[in-house]
Short mmCIF file of C-alpha atoms in Angstrom, two decimals:
data_model
loop_
_atom_site.label_atom_id
_atom_site.label_comp_id
_atom_site.label_asym_id
_atom_site.label_seq_id
_atom_site.Cartn_x
_atom_site.Cartn_y
_atom_site.Cartn_z
CA MET A 1 7.78 9.87 -59.67
CA ARG A 2 4.73 8.27 -61.40
CA TYR A 3 3.65 7.66 -57.75
CA ARG A 4 3.98 10.85 -56.46
CA ALA A 5 2.93 12.77 -59.73
CA LYS A 6 -0.74 10.25 -59.44
CA ILE A 7 -0.73 12.29 -55.80
CA THR A 8 -0.48 15.42 -57.05
CA ALA A 9 -3.30 15.13 -59.81
CA VAL A 10 -5.86 13.92 -57.05
CA PHE A 11 -5.01 16.76 -54.70
CA ILE A 12 -5.28 18.85 -58.06
CA PHE A 13 -8.59 17.63 -58.71
CA THR A 14 -10.25 17.08 -55.32
CA PHE A 15 -9.25 21.09 -54.35
CA THR A 16 -10.43 22.62 -57.75
CA PHE A 17 -13.52 20.41 -57.74
CA LEU A 18 -14.93 20.45 -54.21
CA PRO A 19 -15.99 23.63 -52.53
CA GLY A 20 -13.96 25.41 -50.60
CA VAL A 21 -14.12 28.00 -47.41
CA SER A 22 -11.27 28.86 -45.00
CA TRP A 23 -9.85 26.86 -42.55
CA ALA A 24 -12.21 25.27 -40.27
CA GLU A 25 -12.12 23.18 -36.89
CA THR A 26 -11.94 19.70 -38.40
CA LEU A 27 -10.00 15.79 -37.95
CA LEU A 28 -6.71 17.50 -39.66
CA ASN A 29 -4.09 17.11 -37.35
CA ALA A 30 -1.34 19.60 -36.28
CA ASN A 31 1.95 18.26 -36.92
CA ILE A 32 3.67 16.79 -33.93
CA GLU A 33 6.78 19.06 -34.63
CA ASP A 34 4.76 22.03 -33.82
CA THR A 35 5.75 22.78 -30.68
CA TYR A 36 4.14 26.11 -29.89
CA PHE A 37 1.06 24.53 -30.87
CA TYR A 38 1.22 21.68 -28.73
CA GLY A 39 2.89 23.33 -25.75
CA ASN A 40 0.69 26.06 -25.28
CA LEU A 41 -2.32 23.51 -25.79
CA GLU A 42 -1.00 21.80 -22.58
CA SER A 43 -0.54 25.11 -21.02
CA SER A 44 -4.34 25.51 -21.26
CA ARG A 45 -6.02 25.56 -17.77
CA PHE A 46 -8.52 22.74 -18.91
CA ALA A 47 -5.44 20.52 -20.42
CA SER A 48 -6.12 18.05 -17.81
CA HIS A 49 -9.52 17.30 -18.30
CA ALA A 50 -7.87 15.08 -21.64
CA ASN A 51 -5.42 12.96 -22.22
CA GLN A 52 -2.13 14.64 -23.63
CA ASP A 53 0.33 12.02 -24.37
CA ILE A 54 -0.94 11.02 -28.00
CA ARG A 55 -0.34 13.24 -30.43
CA PRO A 56 -0.97 14.42 -33.11
CA PHE A 57 -4.00 15.60 -32.03
CA SER A 58 -6.90 16.85 -35.03
CA TYR A 59 -7.65 20.06 -34.33
CA TRP A 60 -11.62 18.93 -34.03
CA ARG A 61 -9.81 17.50 -30.59
CA ALA A 62 -8.01 20.31 -29.60
CA GLY A 63 -11.24 22.51 -29.97
CA GLN A 64 -12.95 20.58 -27.14
CA PHE A 65 -10.49 21.37 -24.07
CA VAL A 66 -8.57 24.60 -25.04
CA GLY A 67 -10.73 27.05 -23.58
CA ASP A 68 -8.73 29.66 -22.03
CA ASN A 69 -5.38 29.90 -23.85
CA GLU A 70 -5.96 32.42 -27.22
CA ARG A 71 -2.65 31.74 -28.21
CA VAL A 72 -3.18 28.43 -29.46
CA ASP A 73 -3.55 29.07 -33.20
CA PHE A 74 -6.33 26.73 -34.64
CA PRO A 75 -9.52 28.34 -36.93
CA GLY A 76 -12.89 28.11 -35.42
CA ARG A 77 -15.59 25.98 -37.19
CA GLU A 78 -17.35 27.00 -40.27
CA ASP A 79 -20.94 27.05 -41.51
CA GLU A 80 -20.92 24.76 -44.36
CA ASN A 81 -18.74 21.77 -44.16
CA ALA A 82 -16.44 21.12 -46.90
CA SER A 83 -13.58 23.43 -46.91
CA GLY A 84 -10.50 23.29 -48.73
CA LYS A 85 -7.01 24.42 -49.94
CA LEU A 86 -4.46 23.48 -52.74
CA LEU A 87 -2.31 25.49 -50.80
CA SER A 88 -2.40 26.42 -47.45
CA SER A 89 0.87 27.61 -46.39
CA ILE A 90 4.50 28.10 -47.34
CA THR A 91 7.55 27.08 -44.67
CA THR A 92 10.90 28.39 -45.68
CA LYS A 93 13.72 27.86 -43.08
CA LEU A 94 17.81 28.53 -43.13
CA TYR A 95 20.42 27.08 -41.57
CA VAL A 96 24.17 27.32 -41.23
CA GLY A 97 25.90 25.16 -39.32
CA ASN A 98 29.91 24.00 -38.33
CA GLU A 99 28.76 20.23 -37.64
CA GLU A 100 29.72 17.78 -40.37
CA ASN A 101 26.14 16.04 -39.61
CA SER A 102 23.38 17.78 -36.89
CA PHE A 103 19.84 17.84 -36.86
CA ILE A 104 17.08 19.64 -34.59
CA GLU A 105 15.55 17.66 -31.83
CA GLY A 106 11.76 16.61 -32.25
CA GLN A 107 11.21 18.31 -35.78
CA SER A 108 10.24 15.56 -37.67
CA GLY A 109 13.96 14.45 -39.39
CA LEU A 110 15.19 17.81 -39.60
CA ARG A 111 18.93 16.63 -40.65
CA LEU A 112 21.36 19.60 -41.52
CA LYS A 113 24.48 19.23 -42.98
CA LYS A 114 28.11 21.60 -42.79
CA GLY A 115 27.41 24.80 -44.22
CA THR A 116 23.71 26.17 -45.13
CA ASN A 117 20.97 24.30 -45.49
CA LEU A 118 17.35 25.50 -47.13
CA PHE A 119 14.38 23.56 -46.33
CA LEU A 120 10.87 24.38 -48.20
CA PHE A 121 7.37 23.07 -47.03
CA GLU A 122 4.11 23.22 -48.52
CA ASP A 123 0.97 21.87 -47.75
CA GLY A 124 -2.81 21.95 -48.53
CA TYR A 125 -5.97 20.40 -47.72
CA TYR A 126 -9.34 19.05 -48.27
CA THR A 127 -11.84 18.70 -45.24
CA TYR A 128 -15.18 17.37 -44.73
CA GLY A 129 -16.76 18.11 -41.48
CA ASP A 130 -15.39 16.33 -38.45
CA GLU A 131 -15.78 13.13 -40.65
CA LEU A 132 -13.03 13.71 -42.96
CA ALA A 133 -9.33 14.76 -43.91
CA LEU A 134 -6.91 14.76 -46.69
CA TYR A 135 -3.56 16.69 -46.05
CA TYR A 136 -0.91 16.67 -48.15
CA GLN A 137 2.91 18.49 -47.55
CA LEU A 138 5.55 18.67 -49.48
CA LYS A 139 9.46 18.86 -49.03
CA GLN A 140 12.39 20.12 -50.25
CA THR A 141 16.10 20.49 -48.78
CA VAL A 142 18.84 22.21 -50.40
CA ASN A 143 22.43 21.13 -48.63
CA GLU A 144 26.04 20.45 -49.35
CA GLY A 145 25.97 17.35 -51.91
CA ASN A 146 22.18 17.16 -51.81
CA LYS A 147 19.20 18.48 -53.78
CA GLN A 148 15.79 16.40 -52.54
CA SER A 149 11.67 16.39 -53.25
CA GLN A 150 10.05 14.39 -51.70
CA ILE A 151 6.36 13.90 -50.25
CA SER A 152 6.45 14.64 -46.35
CA ARG A 153 3.15 13.28 -45.48
CA ALA A 154 0.31 12.89 -47.04
CA TYR A 155 -2.36 11.06 -45.54
CA ALA A 156 -6.69 10.67 -45.57
CA LYS A 157 -8.70 10.32 -42.45
CA TYR A 158 -12.16 8.82 -41.63
CA ARG A 159 -14.04 9.36 -38.57
CA VAL A 160 -16.22 6.74 -36.99
CA GLY A 161 -18.45 7.65 -33.93
CA LYS A 162 -15.52 8.05 -31.26
CA PHE A 163 -12.65 6.44 -33.47
CA SER A 164 -10.91 7.54 -36.55
CA LEU A 165 -9.12 5.56 -39.40
CA GLU A 166 -5.88 7.23 -40.99
CA ALA A 167 -3.85 5.64 -43.55
CA GLY A 168 -0.94 7.14 -45.16
CA LYS A 169 2.18 8.86 -44.88
CA ASP A 170 2.32 10.74 -41.32
CA ASN A 171 4.08 10.74 -37.61
CA VAL A 172 3.26 9.79 -33.84
CA SER A 173 4.76 10.08 -30.48
CA ILE A 174 3.26 8.63 -27.46
CA GLY A 175 4.68 10.19 -23.76
CA PRO A 176 4.43 12.65 -22.20
CA GLY A 177 7.74 14.65 -22.64
CA GLU A 178 8.79 17.66 -24.55
CA TYR A 179 9.35 15.20 -27.62
CA GLY A 180 7.22 12.79 -26.89
CA GLY A 181 8.36 9.11 -24.77
CA LEU A 182 10.95 7.47 -25.11
CA LEU A 183 9.58 4.62 -27.54
CA LEU A 184 7.87 6.92 -30.46
CA SER A 185 8.65 10.50 -30.50
CA SER A 186 8.84 13.50 -32.78
CA ASN A 187 11.96 12.84 -33.55
CA ALA A 188 11.86 11.28 -36.80
CA GLU A 189 10.69 11.37 -39.65
CA PRO A 190 6.84 10.71 -40.65
CA TYR A 191 6.46 7.16 -42.32
CA PRO A 192 3.89 5.04 -44.13
CA LEU A 193 1.03 4.29 -41.58
CA VAL A 194 -2.19 2.44 -40.93
CA LYS A 195 -3.69 3.86 -37.38
CA LEU A 196 -6.58 3.27 -35.27
CA ALA A 197 -6.89 5.92 -32.54
CA THR A 198 -9.82 7.52 -30.25
CA GLU A 199 -11.01 10.85 -31.50
CA GLU A 200 -13.15 11.72 -27.84
CA PRO A 201 -12.48 9.25 -25.32
CA LEU A 202 -14.30 6.09 -24.01
CA TYR A 203 -15.67 6.38 -20.73
CA LEU A 204 -15.51 2.98 -18.68
CA LEU A 205 -15.05 4.12 -13.91
CA GLY A 206 -12.80 7.61 -16.55
CA ASP A 207 -11.43 8.10 -20.27
CA TRP A 208 -10.02 5.52 -22.41
CA ASP A 209 -7.99 6.40 -25.43
CA LEU A 210 -6.38 3.82 -27.29
CA VAL A 211 -4.06 3.96 -30.91
CA ILE A 212 -2.94 1.10 -32.49
CA MET A 213 -0.85 1.62 -35.35
CA ASN A 214 1.60 -0.22 -38.02
CA GLY A 215 4.15 1.84 -39.55
CA TRP A 216 6.33 0.93 -42.07
CA LEU A 217 10.40 1.66 -42.05
CA ARG A 218 11.05 2.21 -46.06
CA ASP A 219 14.48 2.88 -44.89
CA ASP A 220 17.56 0.99 -47.02
CA ASN A 221 19.94 2.27 -44.68
CA THR A 222 19.98 0.22 -41.69
CA SER A 223 21.73 -2.67 -41.27
CA VAL A 224 17.99 -4.61 -41.34
CA PRO A 225 16.24 -2.40 -44.26
CA ASN A 226 12.65 -1.81 -44.26
CA THR A 227 11.54 -3.05 -40.75
CA GLN A 228 7.82 -2.14 -39.08
CA ILE A 229 6.50 -1.38 -35.81
CA LEU A 230 3.85 -2.42 -34.41
CA VAL A 231 2.54 -0.35 -31.94
CA VAL A 232 -0.20 -0.44 -29.41
CA ASN A 233 -0.89 2.37 -26.32
CA VAL A 234 -3.91 2.78 -24.31
CA ASN A 235 -4.77 5.86 -22.27
CA TYR A 236 -6.57 5.93 -19.00
CA LYS A 237 -7.70 8.95 -16.84
CA PRO A 238 -9.64 7.39 -13.96
CA VAL A 239 -9.82 11.18 -12.41
CA GLU A 240 -8.38 14.68 -13.93
CA TRP A 241 -5.29 15.11 -11.85
CA LEU A 242 -4.11 11.63 -12.94
CA GLU A 243 -3.51 10.22 -15.77
CA LEU A 244 -1.45 6.61 -16.79
CA GLY A 245 -0.38 4.75 -19.77
CA LEU A 246 1.06 1.76 -21.09
CA THR A 247 2.68 1.24 -24.73
CA ARG A 248 3.78 -1.82 -26.74
CA VAL A 249 5.96 -1.34 -29.55
CA GLU A 250 7.20 -4.45 -31.79
CA HIS A 251 9.94 -3.55 -34.00
CA TYR A 252 9.61 -6.95 -36.22
CA GLY A 253 9.79 -7.86 -39.81
CA GLY A 254 12.95 -6.30 -42.73
CA ASP A 255 14.35 -7.52 -45.72
CA GLY A 256 15.01 -11.28 -45.85
CA ARG A 257 12.86 -11.80 -42.67
CA PRO A 258 9.54 -13.52 -41.82
CA GLY A 259 6.52 -12.00 -42.77
CA TYR A 260 3.20 -12.74 -41.01
CA THR A 261 -0.38 -13.38 -41.50
CA LEU A 262 -3.15 -11.41 -39.89
CA ASP A 263 -4.01 -14.44 -37.81
CA GLU A 264 -0.35 -14.15 -36.39
CA TYR A 265 -0.24 -10.76 -35.38
CA PRO A 266 -1.78 -11.33 -31.99
CA LEU A 267 1.47 -13.70 -30.95
CA LEU A 268 3.76 -10.81 -32.58
CA LEU A 269 2.02 -8.38 -30.20
CA MET A 270 2.26 -10.08 -27.22
CA GLY A 271 6.16 -11.24 -28.18
CA THR A 272 5.22 -14.68 -26.91
CA ASN A 273 9.37 -15.51 -27.99
CA ASP A 274 11.04 -12.28 -28.44
CA ASN A 275 13.60 -14.09 -26.28
CA ILE A 276 13.89 -17.72 -28.76
CA PRO A 277 16.53 -17.13 -31.13
CA THR A 278 15.71 -19.63 -33.50
CA SER A 279 12.13 -18.57 -33.11
CA ARG A 280 10.63 -17.03 -36.22
CA PHE A 281 8.84 -14.37 -33.75
CA ASN A 282 12.08 -13.38 -32.02
CA ASN A 283 11.53 -9.14 -32.85
CA ASP A 284 12.93 -6.50 -31.22
CA GLY A 285 9.93 -6.21 -28.17
CA PHE A 286 9.22 -2.92 -26.06
CA PHE A 287 7.28 -2.09 -23.19
CA GLY A 288 6.82 1.19 -21.23
CA TYR A 289 4.22 2.68 -19.05
CA GLU A 290 4.11 6.59 -18.24
CA VAL A 291 2.47 8.36 -15.27
CA SER A 292 1.40 12.33 -15.51
CA LEU A 293 -0.12 13.74 -12.16
CA TYR A 294 -0.92 17.71 -12.24
CA LEU A 295 -0.59 19.41 -9.54
CA PRO A 296 -3.02 22.38 -7.65
CA LEU A 297 -0.52 24.62 -7.67
CA ASP A 298 -2.82 27.42 -9.31
CA LEU A 299 -4.32 27.27 -5.00
CA LEU A 300 -1.08 29.05 -4.18
CA SER A 301 -1.15 30.96 -6.89
CA PRO A 302 -3.53 32.34 -9.41
CA GLY A 303 -1.23 32.91 -12.40
CA VAL A 304 -0.50 28.87 -12.51
CA ARG A 305 -2.45 27.68 -15.41
CA ASN A 306 -1.68 24.22 -15.24
CA ALA A 307 1.27 22.42 -13.71
CA LYS A 308 1.99 18.42 -13.83
CA ILE A 309 4.74 16.22 -12.87
CA TYR A 310 5.12 13.36 -15.40
CA PHE A 311 7.70 10.02 -15.47
CA GLU A 312 8.24 7.40 -17.60
CA GLU A 313 9.51 3.66 -17.66
CA ASP A 314 10.54 1.05 -20.23
CA GLY A 315 12.08 -1.78 -20.74
CA GLY A 316 13.34 -3.85 -23.91
CA ASP A 317 12.66 -7.22 -24.61
CA ALA A 318 10.44 -7.59 -21.13
CA ASN A 319 10.50 -10.84 -19.66
CA ILE A 320 6.59 -11.85 -18.77
CA PHE A 321 4.63 -14.57 -17.42
CA TRP A 322 3.36 -15.74 -21.04
CA GLN A 323 6.59 -15.75 -23.04
CA ASP A 324 8.58 -18.58 -23.79
CA GLN A 325 12.36 -18.16 -22.42
CA LEU A 326 14.88 -20.44 -22.98
CA PRO A 327 16.45 -23.13 -20.73
CA GLY A 328 17.64 -22.00 -18.04
CA GLN A 329 15.95 -18.66 -17.92
CA GLU A 330 13.96 -18.31 -15.06
CA ARG A 331 10.58 -17.00 -16.34
CA SER A 332 9.23 -13.64 -14.10
CA VAL A 333 5.95 -12.16 -13.61
CA PHE A 334 6.73 -9.03 -15.29
CA THR A 335 10.38 -8.01 -15.71
CA LEU A 336 11.43 -5.11 -17.70
CA ARG A 337 14.78 -5.38 -19.20
CA GLN A 338 17.38 -2.38 -20.27
CA VAL A 339 15.33 -0.11 -18.19
CA SER A 340 15.07 3.15 -19.52
CA GLU A 341 13.90 6.15 -17.88
CA MET A 342 12.20 9.88 -18.35
CA MET A 343 11.22 11.87 -16.08
CA GLY A 344 9.98 16.04 -15.33
CA MET A 345 8.13 19.33 -14.62
CA PHE A 346 5.56 21.12 -16.73
CA VAL A 347 4.32 24.59 -15.39
CA ALA A 348 2.61 27.29 -17.03
CA MET A 349 1.65 30.27 -16.14
CA ASP A 350 -0.37 33.73 -17.95
CA ASP A 351 2.57 34.71 -19.89
CA ASP A 352 5.04 31.85 -19.03
CA ILE A 353 6.01 28.42 -19.76
CA PHE A 354 8.51 26.09 -17.82
CA ARG A 355 9.93 22.00 -18.36
CA LEU A 356 12.93 20.86 -16.67
CA GLU A 357 13.59 17.34 -18.05
CA TYR A 358 15.85 14.01 -17.96
CA THR A 359 15.91 11.03 -20.12
CA LYS A 360 17.82 8.20 -19.33
CA VAL A 361 18.34 5.78 -21.64
CA CYS A 362 20.31 2.27 -21.17
CA ARG A 363 23.15 0.83 -23.35
CA ASP A 364 21.36 -1.02 -26.12
CA PHE A 365 17.94 0.52 -25.47
CA TYR A 366 17.25 0.41 -29.54
CA THR A 367 19.52 -2.60 -30.60
CA HIS A 368 18.44 -5.71 -31.73
CA ASN A 369 21.16 -8.53 -32.61
CA VAL A 370 18.08 -9.82 -35.15
CA VAL A 371 16.11 -7.06 -36.23
CA GLY A 372 18.71 -4.10 -36.06
CA ASP A 373 18.07 -0.58 -34.86
CA TYR A 374 14.97 1.00 -33.77
CA THR A 375 16.22 4.32 -36.12
CA TYR A 376 14.23 5.86 -39.78
CA GLN A 377 16.44 7.41 -41.84
CA GLY A 378 19.32 7.82 -39.81
CA MET A 379 16.98 8.80 -36.51
CA SER A 380 16.15 7.59 -33.77
CA LEU A 381 12.64 6.72 -33.24
CA GLY A 382 12.47 7.23 -29.88
CA ALA A 383 14.96 9.69 -27.39
CA PRO A 384 16.63 11.99 -29.43
CA GLY A 385 20.03 11.31 -28.15
CA GLY A 386 19.49 7.41 -29.11
CA THR A 387 20.82 4.70 -26.98
CA ASN A 388 23.57 4.70 -24.06
CA SER A 389 22.92 8.15 -23.20
CA ARG A 390 21.71 10.89 -21.00
CA ASN A 391 19.97 13.80 -21.35
CA LEU A 392 18.77 16.97 -19.07
CA PHE A 393 17.31 20.66 -19.99
CA PHE A 394 15.51 22.93 -18.57
CA LYS A 395 12.97 25.39 -21.22
CA HIS A 396 11.25 28.40 -20.60
CA LEU A 397 9.15 30.04 -23.40
CA HIS A 398 8.28 33.91 -22.67
CA TYR A 399 5.61 35.46 -24.35
CA PHE A 400 5.53 40.04 -24.91
CA ASP A 401 2.59 39.30 -25.84
CA SER A 402 0.09 37.45 -27.98
CA SER A 403 2.16 37.38 -30.89
CA THR A 404 5.73 37.99 -29.65
CA SER A 405 7.75 34.81 -27.91
CA LEU A 406 11.13 34.39 -26.94
CA GLU A 407 12.30 30.43 -26.31
CA TYR A 408 15.13 29.41 -24.77
CA LYS A 409 16.56 25.96 -23.36
CA ILE A 410 19.53 24.65 -21.41
CA GLY A 411 20.93 21.25 -21.73
CA ALA A 412 23.55 18.91 -21.17
CA TYR A 413 23.98 15.42 -23.19
CA GLU A 414 26.55 12.33 -22.28
CA LYS A 415 27.20 9.22 -24.49
CA PRO A 416 28.19 7.27 -24.10
CA LYS A 417 27.06 6.72 -20.18
CA PHE A 418 26.61 3.03 -19.06
CA THR A 419 29.72 0.44 -19.77
CA ASN A 420 28.73 -3.12 -21.20
CA PRO A 421 26.92 -5.71 -19.27
CA TRP A 422 28.99 -8.22 -20.31
CA GLY A 423 32.02 -7.18 -19.10
CA ALA A 424 33.38 -6.17 -22.69
CA VAL A 425 36.80 -3.63 -23.14
CA GLU A 426 35.51 -0.45 -24.86
CA ASN A 427 36.60 2.79 -25.00
CA PRO A 428 36.57 4.88 -21.88
CA LEU A 429 35.82 8.13 -23.41
CA GLN A 430 32.77 9.92 -22.91
CA MET A 431 31.65 12.79 -24.82
CA THR A 432 29.55 15.40 -22.16
CA ARG A 433 27.62 17.90 -24.32
CA TYR A 434 26.58 21.63 -23.05
CA TYR A 435 24.22 23.17 -24.71
CA LEU A 436 22.27 26.63 -25.04
CA SER A 437 19.73 27.81 -27.96
CA ILE A 438 17.66 30.61 -28.49
CA GLN A 439 14.45 31.02 -30.56
CA PRO A 440 12.43 34.11 -30.78
CA GLU A 441 8.92 34.45 -33.00
CA LYS A 442 6.95 37.08 -33.91
CA LYS A 443 3.69 37.04 -36.03
CA PHE A 444 2.36 40.09 -38.29
CA GLY A 445 -0.60 38.81 -39.05
CA ARG A 446 -0.71 35.40 -41.87
CA TYR A 447 3.49 35.64 -41.38
CA VAL A 448 5.34 34.03 -38.61
CA VAL A 449 9.09 35.19 -38.32
CA GLN A 450 11.34 32.58 -36.64
CA ALA A 451 14.91 32.68 -35.52
CA TYR A 452 17.28 29.59 -33.99
CA LEU A 453 20.50 30.27 -32.48
CA ARG A 454 22.63 27.15 -30.64
CA TYR A 455 25.55 26.81 -29.17
CA ASP A 456 26.94 23.36 -28.12
CA LYS A 457 30.27 22.57 -26.34
CA THR A 458 32.07 19.59 -26.17
CA GLN A 459 34.55 17.64 -23.86
CA ASN A 460 35.47 15.29 -26.45
CA TYR A 461 33.20 14.42 -29.60
CA ASN A 462 31.14 11.72 -30.80
CA THR A 463 31.91 11.09 -34.71
CA GLU A 464 29.40 8.39 -35.47
CA PHE A 465 25.69 9.93 -36.56
CA ASN A 466 23.90 7.03 -35.94
CA PRO A 467 21.80 7.51 -32.77
CA SER A 468 22.02 3.26 -31.82
CA ALA A 469 26.52 3.84 -32.33
CA TRP A 470 29.01 5.99 -30.89
CA ASN A 471 33.22 6.81 -31.51
CA ILE A 472 34.34 8.78 -29.14
CA VAL A 473 37.37 10.86 -29.98
CA ALA A 474 39.83 12.91 -27.29
CA GLU A 475 38.86 16.10 -29.38
CA ASP A 476 37.04 19.79 -28.24
CA LYS A 477 34.53 21.19 -29.81
CA ASP A 478 32.53 24.31 -30.17
CA LEU A 479 29.73 24.11 -32.62
CA PHE A 480 26.71 26.28 -33.54
CA ILE A 481 23.38 26.73 -35.42
CA ALA A 482 22.04 29.71 -36.99
CA GLY A 483 18.97 29.92 -38.58
CA VAL A 484 15.61 31.95 -39.66
CA SER A 485 12.49 30.41 -40.61
CA LEU A 486 9.54 32.69 -42.46
CA ARG A 487 5.91 31.08 -42.46
CA VAL A 488 3.40 32.56 -44.57
CA ASN A 489 -0.56 30.96 -44.41
CA PHE A 490 -3.42 31.71 -47.08
#
């Protein structure tokens, strides 16, 4: 409580005694669960000019290529350098559902219980040009047996040249999919982090973007509490129509496990001893790559604003030539183990946005015998469905005018999908879950009203909420979620 009181006092002082004007085009991040913002940003005719895989974007960066998409709702640059609001917006979300535990994918840890769920969000900021940003977001949750207030986000972000340094509580997604990628997505709630990233690309035979991040997963409700993630992503655009990315994630540390000095972090990042059980560097290492190819469909139809196909492949405990191996194991130049994949297609037209996406997450991809589950506060840090699953969905967002839209999503989800590779006897039951969601939105000036309806039909049912586990019972279910939200911008 003292910690929260100190943070609140700092923000009150900052916003009260420093000059304030309206929104400006600044270093502030557009929160990664804002699918309308990023979907419309991605639908710009100029989206292929910039890396789309590392999020959140700052409003400043988005403004460099948003171009002709008037539906991307963020403010223009002001003459004054300083701007700030103690209260920038208030959002109220109310959901009713009949599943004991559920969640809404890609919404930064929006977890629901059976019955009525009420969420309140308040945020504010202070910025100085495109050099400094301070931001906070408070969250209150009320549902069955739970009343909680927390600081959902709070960070300081400072720009130096083409880079920015961010420290505080936030979350990051990396990848070309609806929720990001299989290694980092918009599914889990924000966590404490320190992040160094490019705010504008570096140029060397094309555009390069980079993010280096360490995140602290302050979570006691896991098999190994309070682990950390070390993340490096490099994104390269050699030409406008091609985007390539490499991602390295090391899931390490935790209570009762080894700590590391700064000079040991290169070894930690390289994952040299990831496959050696007796080593203090035995952690859970992920390695993956992403490819996005932009298609010139506008040459066939002028109504197409942007189109791309994308693919991501990731492996756990990769076997790479510099890594040590146990006696008797073959050393490989480069081999991905526990391979998981995502592929999809994105097409944006003048009034419509379409996405078709398929993910396959292999068995035990997000689990490790020493570090535990790759989760935060009960939610997957990667694919929303967690380990040992497949998901296929189609999404269509239609704009009736600049302030009125309707989105629907149709999908199918399977878990568990893959058998134990070591031949152990397992429960042969599998859950198949079909779902349909509908989400209309209407803007009235500074007010934004959104409704949410979802229906799921299961064949068999998974009683385990943990995304890294499953317990399938022979019971079919009809599940629903109904909700409404109101945001007021000040």
